[in-house]
C-alpha positions as a printed Julia matrix, in Angstrom:
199×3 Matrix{Float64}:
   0.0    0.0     0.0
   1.55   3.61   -1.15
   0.96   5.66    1.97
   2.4    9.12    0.24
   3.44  10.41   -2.75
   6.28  13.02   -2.24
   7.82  14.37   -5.87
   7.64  17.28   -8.04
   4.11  18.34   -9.45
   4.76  18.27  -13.09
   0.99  18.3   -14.63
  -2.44  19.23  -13.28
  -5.74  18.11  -14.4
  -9.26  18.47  -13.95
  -9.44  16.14  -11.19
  -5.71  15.08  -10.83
  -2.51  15.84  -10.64
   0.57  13.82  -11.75
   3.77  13.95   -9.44
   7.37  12.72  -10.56
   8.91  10.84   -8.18
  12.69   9.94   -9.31
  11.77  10.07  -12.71
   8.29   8.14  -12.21
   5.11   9.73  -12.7
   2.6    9.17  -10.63
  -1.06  10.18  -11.31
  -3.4   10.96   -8.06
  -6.65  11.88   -8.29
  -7.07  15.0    -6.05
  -9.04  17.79   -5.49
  -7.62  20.31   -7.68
  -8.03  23.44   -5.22
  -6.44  26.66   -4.51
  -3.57  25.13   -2.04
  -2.52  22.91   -4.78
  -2.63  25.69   -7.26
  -0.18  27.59   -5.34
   1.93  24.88   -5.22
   2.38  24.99   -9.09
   3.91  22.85  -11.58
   7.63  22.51  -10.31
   6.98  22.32   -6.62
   7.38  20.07   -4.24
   4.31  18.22   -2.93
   3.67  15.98   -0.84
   0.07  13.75   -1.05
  -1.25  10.96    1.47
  -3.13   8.36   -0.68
  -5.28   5.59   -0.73
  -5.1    2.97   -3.32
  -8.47   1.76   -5.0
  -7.78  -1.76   -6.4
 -10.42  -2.75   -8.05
 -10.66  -5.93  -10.96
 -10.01  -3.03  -13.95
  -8.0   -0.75  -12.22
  -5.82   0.34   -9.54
  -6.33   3.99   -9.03
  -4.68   6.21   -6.13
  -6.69   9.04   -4.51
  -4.31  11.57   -2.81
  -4.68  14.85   -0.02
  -2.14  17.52    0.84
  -3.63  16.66    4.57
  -4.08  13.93    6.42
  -7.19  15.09    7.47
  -8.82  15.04    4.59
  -7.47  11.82    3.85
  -9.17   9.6     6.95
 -12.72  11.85    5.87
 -12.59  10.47    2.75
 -11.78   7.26    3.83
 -14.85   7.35    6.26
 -17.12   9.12    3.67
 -16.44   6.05    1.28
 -17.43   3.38    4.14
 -21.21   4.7     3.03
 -23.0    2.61    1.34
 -23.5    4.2    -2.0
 -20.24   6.53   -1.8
 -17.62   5.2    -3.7
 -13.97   6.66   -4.14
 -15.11   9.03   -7.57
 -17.88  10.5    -5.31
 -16.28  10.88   -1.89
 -13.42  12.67   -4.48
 -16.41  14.48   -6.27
 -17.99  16.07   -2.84
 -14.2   17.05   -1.08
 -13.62  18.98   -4.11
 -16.79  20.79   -4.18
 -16.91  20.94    0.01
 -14.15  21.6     2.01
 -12.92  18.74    5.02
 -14.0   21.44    7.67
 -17.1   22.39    6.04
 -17.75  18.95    4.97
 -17.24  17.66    9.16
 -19.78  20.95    9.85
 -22.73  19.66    7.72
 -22.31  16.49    9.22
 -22.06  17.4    13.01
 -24.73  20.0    12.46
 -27.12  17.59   10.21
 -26.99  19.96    7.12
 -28.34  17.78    4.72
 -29.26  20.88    2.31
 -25.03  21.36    2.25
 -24.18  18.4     1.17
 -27.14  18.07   -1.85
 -25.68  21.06   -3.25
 -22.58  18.63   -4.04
 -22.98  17.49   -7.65
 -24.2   13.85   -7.78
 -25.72  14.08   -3.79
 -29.18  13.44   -3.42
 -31.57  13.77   -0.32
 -30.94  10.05    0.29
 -27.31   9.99    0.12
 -27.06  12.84    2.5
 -29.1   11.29    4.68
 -26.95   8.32    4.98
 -24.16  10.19    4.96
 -24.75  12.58    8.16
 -26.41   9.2     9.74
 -23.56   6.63    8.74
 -20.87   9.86   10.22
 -22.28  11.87   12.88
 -20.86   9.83   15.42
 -17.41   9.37   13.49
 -16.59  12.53   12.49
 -15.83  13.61   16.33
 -13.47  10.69   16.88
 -11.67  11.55   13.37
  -8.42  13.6    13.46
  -9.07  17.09   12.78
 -13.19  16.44   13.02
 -13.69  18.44   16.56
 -14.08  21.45   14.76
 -16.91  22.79   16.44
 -15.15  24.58   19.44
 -13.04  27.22   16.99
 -16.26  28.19   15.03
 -18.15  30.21   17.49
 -22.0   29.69   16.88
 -22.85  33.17   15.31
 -24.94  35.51   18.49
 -28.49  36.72   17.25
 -26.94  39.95   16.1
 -25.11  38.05   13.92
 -27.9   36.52   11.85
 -29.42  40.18   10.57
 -27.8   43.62   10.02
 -24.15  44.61    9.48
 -22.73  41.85   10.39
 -24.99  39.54    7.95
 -23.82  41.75    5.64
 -19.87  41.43    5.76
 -20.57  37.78    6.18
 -22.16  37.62    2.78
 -19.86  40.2     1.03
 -16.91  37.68    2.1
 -18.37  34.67    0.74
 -18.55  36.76   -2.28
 -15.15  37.21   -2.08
 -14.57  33.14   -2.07
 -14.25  33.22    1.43
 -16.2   29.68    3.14
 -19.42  30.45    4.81
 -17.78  28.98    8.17
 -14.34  31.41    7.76
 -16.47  34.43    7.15
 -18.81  33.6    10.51
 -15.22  32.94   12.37
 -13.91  35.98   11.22
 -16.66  38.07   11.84
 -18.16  36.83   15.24
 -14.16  37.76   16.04
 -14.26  41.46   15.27
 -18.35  42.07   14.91
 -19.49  44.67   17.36
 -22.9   46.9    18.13
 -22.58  49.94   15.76
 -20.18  49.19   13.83
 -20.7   49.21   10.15
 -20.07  46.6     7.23
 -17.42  48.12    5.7
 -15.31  48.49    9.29
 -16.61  44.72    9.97
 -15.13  43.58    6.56
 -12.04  45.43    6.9
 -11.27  44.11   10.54
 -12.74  40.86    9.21
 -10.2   40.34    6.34
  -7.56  41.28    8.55
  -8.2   37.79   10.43
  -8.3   36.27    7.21
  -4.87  37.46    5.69
């Protein structure tokens, strides 16, 4: 079993990226997001895989975390959730956000995922609830303070919204702002003390 693969990143593609290790390409199916753009072809990377061996194929599925690696391995222990879809919904849903939806039983999250329907979901956040806690990196409810009533209507709404316009995760812009949010302040001094946390 190939643990990691640690090389140069020489090609990316749609949904993977191929890594030269010692003159050896290896292609990994991965999420292809903004960390490992800024990698770029020519860096170093490092990816922690799982193997898919399957009577056609042997496939690897790699993560730039190890986090992200043990929720995919527990999102493809669903019944119905193979390793294409549990590869399809961490590139569409970050781990964090992904381990949020579950704990908080946002089944409307995940069935914005391509290819997740209202029954998959369900299984999903029933098959996980209880796993995600236990999994490395999946206790990720005490750094994301549950947003106060002031922060469901008014300024603060506001800068919360205008930074998931900016591409910002809908659980980095309530961190951010339930950090700096306070009565009479207004959305543009909320967003600017708001990105600050963010840079």
């Amino acid at each position: 079993m190939i643990a990691y693969v640690k090389g140069t990143l020489e090609i990316i593609e749609t949904d993977a990226a191929v890594v030269d290790v010692h003159g050896v390409g290896y292609r990994v199916f991965t999420p292809i997001n903004e960390k490992l753009i800024r990698i770029g072809i020519g860096g170093d990377i490092q990816l922690y895989t799982y193997m898919s061996v399957r009577e056609d194929a042997q496939v690897l599925y790699g993560f730039l975390e190890t986090e992200t690696l043990e929720l995919f391995k527990l999102l493809i222990s669903v019944t119905g959730v193979g390793p294409k879809l549990g590869l399809q919904i961490l590139s569409a849903v970050s781990a964090k956000d992904l381990t949020l939806a579950i704990i908080r039983d946002d089944k409307k999250a995940l069935t914005k995922v391509p290819g997740i329907g209202a029954k998959t979901a369900a299984r999903i956040v029933l098959d996980l609830k209880d796993k995600v806690h236990a999994a490395p990196g999946g206790d990720v409810e005490a750094d994301l303070p549950i947003a106060a009533p002031a922060m469901q209507n008014g300024p603060a709404q506001e800068a919360m919204m205008a930074l998931t316009a900016l591409g910002y995760s809908q659980s980095e812009a309530e961190r951010a702002v339930s950090k700096v949010a306070a009565e009479g302040m207004s959305v543009e001094e909320i967003l600017r003390q708001s990105l600050k946390q963010l840079y």
